[in-house]
Amino acid sequence: MRLIKRLSEYGDFILKEDPACRTKFEALFMYPIVRALVYHRIANYFYRKKHTTLARFFSQRARRKTGIEIHPGATIGKNLFIDHAMAVVIGETAIVGDNCHFYHNVTLGGTGNEKEHQRHPIVGDSVIIGTGATVLGPIKIGDRAKIGAGAVVLSDVPSDCTAVGMPAKIIRHH
């Protein structure tokens, strides 16, 4: 029963986020992000239980079916919406908060230089990340921040700020 309630709430969230979505049925059965997140929840369960082969099986299946690659170890909050969901990569130690909105071709990755456990970004609640943005390393993106399309973010972005460019710079506090 909890799963049905959660899916219904997620369908409502998609309807609110995407003006092109007309019905909850369309949101839940036609949007690849829903399948990707269901697969991720299963993969994450097996990852936490140290069944890494099963975890990888489900995450790779999601990638093949949806074009969205979420590492089984990533922590994904409630109501992640990926608009035009293709070519999205979320790394192993990434943490994504609640009610975030990503567009296609977004990467939350590592730089390859990290030695500590947290190698990927931590994204706060209600963050918007634009098309083609790349967010790299153990950095923090604050609540309600906005990352512009094509930005390459290599350092922290405070809450309620907008960052754009390569490398990204803060252009606005909202």
C-alpha positions as a LaTeX table, in Angstrom:
\begin{tabular}{lrrr}
\hline
Residue & $x$ (\AA) & $y$ (\AA) & $z$ (\AA) \\
\hline
Met1 & 0.00 & 0.00 & 0.00 \\
Arg2 & 2.88 & 2.38 & 0.79 \\
Leu3 & 4.31 & 1.86 & $-2.72$ \\
Ile4 & 1.00 & 2.73 & $-4.39$ \\
Lys5 & 0.64 & 5.87 & $-2.27$ \\
Arg6 & 4.23 & 6.91 & $-3.02$ \\
Leu7 & 3.78 & 6.36 & $-6.78$ \\
Ser8 & 0.54 & 8.34 & $-6.72$ \\
Glu9 & 2.30 & 11.23 & $-4.96$ \\
Tyr10 & 5.13 & 11.06 & $-7.48$ \\
Gly11 & 2.63 & 11.16 & $-10.35$ \\
Asp12 & 1.16 & 14.34 & $-8.83$ \\
Phe13 & 4.67 & 15.82 & $-8.56$ \\
Ile14 & 5.39 & 15.11 & $-12.24$ \\
Leu15 & 2.08 & 16.69 & $-13.24$ \\
Lys16 & 3.08 & 19.82 & $-11.32$ \\
Glu17 & 6.64 & 19.93 & $-12.71$ \\
Asp18 & 5.96 & 19.22 & $-16.38$ \\
Pro19 & 3.37 & 21.34 & $-18.21$ \\
Ala20 & 3.47 & 18.86 & $-21.13$ \\
Cys21 & 2.22 & 16.01 & $-18.93$ \\
Arg22 & $-1.56$ & 15.67 & $-19.08$ \\
Thr23 & $-2.45$ & 12.78 & $-16.76$ \\
Lys24 & $-1.07$ & 10.86 & $-13.81$ \\
Phe25 & $-1.26$ & 7.68 & $-15.93$ \\
Glu26 & 0.98 & 9.32 & $-18.54$ \\
Ala27 & 3.40 & 10.44 & $-15.82$ \\
Leu28 & 3.71 & 7.02 & $-14.22$ \\
Phe29 & 3.73 & 4.81 & $-17.31$ \\
Met30 & 5.31 & 6.92 & $-20.06$ \\
Tyr31 & 8.08 & 8.80 & $-18.30$ \\
Pro32 & 11.42 & 6.93 & $-18.17$ \\
Ile33 & 12.43 & 8.60 & $-14.90$ \\
Val34 & 9.75 & 6.59 & $-13.09$ \\
Arg35 & 11.21 & 3.29 & $-14.34$ \\
Ala36 & 14.75 & 4.48 & $-13.62$ \\
Leu37 & 13.87 & 5.39 & $-10.03$ \\
Val38 & 12.05 & 2.10 & $-9.40$ \\
Tyr39 & 15.09 & 0.21 & $-10.70$ \\
His40 & 17.36 & 2.46 & $-8.61$ \\
Arg41 & 15.42 & 1.80 & $-5.40$ \\
Ile42 & 15.80 & $-1.95$ & $-6.01$ \\
Ala43 & 19.49 & $-1.62$ & $-6.93$ \\
Asn44 & 20.16 & 0.59 & $-3.90$ \\
Tyr45 & 18.51 & $-1.97$ & $-1.62$ \\
Phe46 & 20.82 & $-4.72$ & $-2.91$ \\
Tyr47 & 23.83 & $-2.37$ & $-2.76$ \\
Arg48 & 23.18 & $-1.59$ & 0.91 \\
Lys49 & 22.86 & $-5.36$ & 1.59 \\
Lys50 & 26.28 & $-5.88$ & $-0.10$ \\
His51 & 24.76 & $-7.83$ & $-3.02$ \\
Thr52 & 26.71 & $-5.77$ & $-5.53$ \\
Thr53 & 26.18 & $-8.06$ & $-8.52$ \\
Leu54 & 22.40 & $-7.86$ & $-8.17$ \\
Ala55 & 22.66 & $-4.13$ & $-7.57$ \\
Arg56 & 24.65 & $-3.68$ & $-10.77$ \\
Phe57 & 22.22 & $-5.90$ & $-12.68$ \\
Phe58 & 19.30 & $-3.60$ & $-11.85$ \\
Ser59 & 21.22 & $-0.37$ & $-12.40$ \\
Gln60 & 22.50 & $-1.54$ & $-15.80$ \\
Arg61 & 19.02 & $-2.68$ & $-16.78$ \\
Ala62 & 17.71 & 0.80 & $-15.93$ \\
Arg63 & 20.48 & 2.38 & $-18.01$ \\
Arg64 & 19.67 & 0.23 & $-21.03$ \\
Lys65 & 15.91 & 0.78 & $-20.73$ \\
Thr66 & 15.92 & 4.50 & $-19.92$ \\
Gly67 & 19.25 & 6.13 & $-20.80$ \\
Ile68 & 19.59 & 7.19 & $-17.16$ \\
Glu69 & 22.59 & 5.84 & $-15.25$ \\
Ile70 & 22.28 & 6.05 & $-11.48$ \\
His71 & 24.96 & 4.17 & $-9.56$ \\
Pro72 & 23.37 & 1.76 & $-7.03$ \\
Gly73 & 25.25 & 3.52 & $-4.21$ \\
Ala74 & 23.85 & 6.98 & $-4.99$ \\
Thr75 & 21.34 & 8.44 & $-2.54$ \\
Ile76 & 18.28 & 9.88 & $-4.27$ \\
Gly77 & 15.70 & 11.88 & $-2.33$ \\
Lys78 & 11.98 & 12.10 & $-2.90$ \\
Asn79 & 10.60 & 13.44 & $-6.19$ \\
Leu80 & 13.61 & 13.67 & $-8.48$ \\
Phe81 & 12.31 & 14.70 & $-11.91$ \\
Ile82 & 14.51 & 14.42 & $-15.00$ \\
Asp83 & 12.92 & 16.23 & $-17.93$ \\
His84 & 13.68 & 14.69 & $-21.36$ \\
Ala85 & 15.46 & 11.98 & $-19.42$ \\
Met86 & 18.42 & 10.84 & $-21.50$ \\
Ala87 & 22.18 & 10.69 & $-20.94$ \\
Val88 & 21.99 & 11.46 & $-17.22$ \\
Val89 & 24.76 & 10.06 & $-14.99$ \\
Ile90 & 24.70 & 10.11 & $-11.18$ \\
Gly91 & 27.81 & 8.75 & $-9.45$ \\
Glu92 & 28.21 & 6.33 & $-6.56$ \\
Thr93 & 28.58 & 8.76 & $-3.66$ \\
Ala94 & 26.27 & 11.45 & $-5.05$ \\
Ile95 & 23.44 & 12.60 & $-2.82$ \\
Val96 & 20.38 & 14.25 & $-4.39$ \\
Gly97 & 17.86 & 16.00 & $-2.14$ \\
Asp98 & 14.08 & 16.14 & $-2.42$ \\
Asn99 & 12.07 & 17.80 & $-5.20$ \\
Cys100 & 14.98 & 18.34 & $-7.60$ \\
His101 & 14.52 & 18.97 & $-11.31$ \\
Phe102 & 17.27 & 17.95 & $-13.75$ \\
Tyr103 & 17.21 & 18.25 & $-17.52$ \\
His104 & 18.83 & 15.84 & $-19.99$ \\
Asn105 & 22.55 & 15.23 & $-20.28$ \\
Val106 & 23.34 & 16.13 & $-16.65$ \\
Thr107 & 26.34 & 14.54 & $-14.92$ \\
Leu108 & 26.97 & 14.36 & $-11.18$ \\
Gly109 & 30.45 & 12.86 & $-11.30$ \\
Gly110 & 33.84 & 12.68 & $-9.69$ \\
Thr111 & 37.04 & 14.33 & $-10.86$ \\
Gly112 & 39.20 & 11.25 & $-10.36$ \\
Asn113 & 41.33 & 13.13 & $-7.82$ \\
Glu114 & 39.29 & 12.41 & $-4.69$ \\
Lys115 & 40.74 & 10.15 & $-2.03$ \\
Glu116 & 38.03 & 10.51 & 0.60 \\
His117 & 34.74 & 8.64 & 0.67 \\
Gln118 & 32.59 & 11.49 & $-0.70$ \\
Arg119 & 33.73 & 11.70 & $-4.34$ \\
His120 & 30.58 & 13.08 & $-5.96$ \\
Pro121 & 28.36 & 16.14 & $-5.45$ \\
Ile122 & 25.80 & 16.63 & $-2.71$ \\
Val123 & 22.74 & 18.36 & $-4.17$ \\
Gly124 & 20.29 & 20.04 & $-1.78$ \\
Asp125 & 16.50 & 20.19 & $-1.96$ \\
Ser126 & 14.56 & 21.87 & $-4.80$ \\
Val127 & 17.63 & 22.33 & $-7.01$ \\
Ile128 & 17.29 & 22.85 & $-10.77$ \\
Ile129 & 20.15 & 21.66 & $-13.00$ \\
Gly130 & 19.97 & 22.68 & $-16.67$ \\
Thr131 & 20.63 & 20.71 & $-19.83$ \\
Gly132 & 24.20 & 19.54 & $-20.30$ \\
Ala133 & 25.43 & 20.72 & $-16.91$ \\
Thr134 & 28.34 & 18.86 & $-15.35$ \\
Val135 & 28.77 & 18.97 & $-11.57$ \\
Leu136 & 32.04 & 17.37 & $-10.46$ \\
Gly137 & 33.73 & 16.39 & $-7.24$ \\
Pro138 & 32.82 & 16.38 & $-3.56$ \\
Ile139 & 31.07 & 19.76 & $-3.70$ \\
Lys140 & 27.76 & 21.01 & $-2.32$ \\
Ile141 & 24.92 & 22.56 & $-4.25$ \\
Gly142 & 22.69 & 24.38 & $-1.77$ \\
Asp143 & 18.91 & 24.22 & $-1.48$ \\
Arg144 & 16.95 & 25.98 & $-4.23$ \\
Ala145 & 20.10 & 26.64 & $-6.28$ \\
Lys146 & 19.92 & 26.82 & $-10.07$ \\
Ile147 & 22.66 & 25.55 & $-12.36$ \\
Gly148 & 22.54 & 26.91 & $-15.91$ \\
Ala149 & 22.57 & 24.82 & $-19.07$ \\
Gly150 & 26.06 & 23.70 & $-20.05$ \\
Ala151 & 27.65 & 24.84 & $-16.79$ \\
Val152 & 30.70 & 23.05 & $-15.42$ \\
Val153 & 30.48 & 23.29 & $-11.64$ \\
Leu154 & 33.70 & 22.57 & $-9.74$ \\
Ser155 & 33.05 & 24.40 & $-6.46$ \\
Asp156 & 30.22 & 24.83 & $-3.97$ \\
Val157 & 27.10 & 26.77 & $-4.95$ \\
Pro158 & 25.31 & 28.33 & $-1.95$ \\
Ser159 & 21.58 & 27.99 & $-1.35$ \\
Asp160 & 19.33 & 30.33 & $-3.35$ \\
Cys161 & 22.01 & 31.12 & $-5.95$ \\
Thr162 & 22.29 & 30.71 & $-9.72$ \\
Ala163 & 25.56 & 29.48 & $-11.27$ \\
Val164 & 26.43 & 29.52 & $-14.99$ \\
Gly165 & 29.45 & 29.14 & $-17.26$ \\
Met166 & 32.61 & 27.08 & $-17.66$ \\
Pro167 & 33.80 & 27.02 & $-14.95$ \\
Ala168 & 30.56 & 28.03 & $-13.26$ \\
Lys169 & 30.36 & 31.35 & $-11.45$ \\
Ile170 & 27.62 & 32.67 & $-9.18$ \\
Ile171 & 25.63 & 35.30 & $-11.08$ \\
Arg172 & 22.63 & 35.80 & $-8.87$ \\
His173 & 21.35 & 35.34 & $-5.34$ \\
His174 & 17.56 & 34.86 & $-5.27$ \\
\hline
\end{tabular}
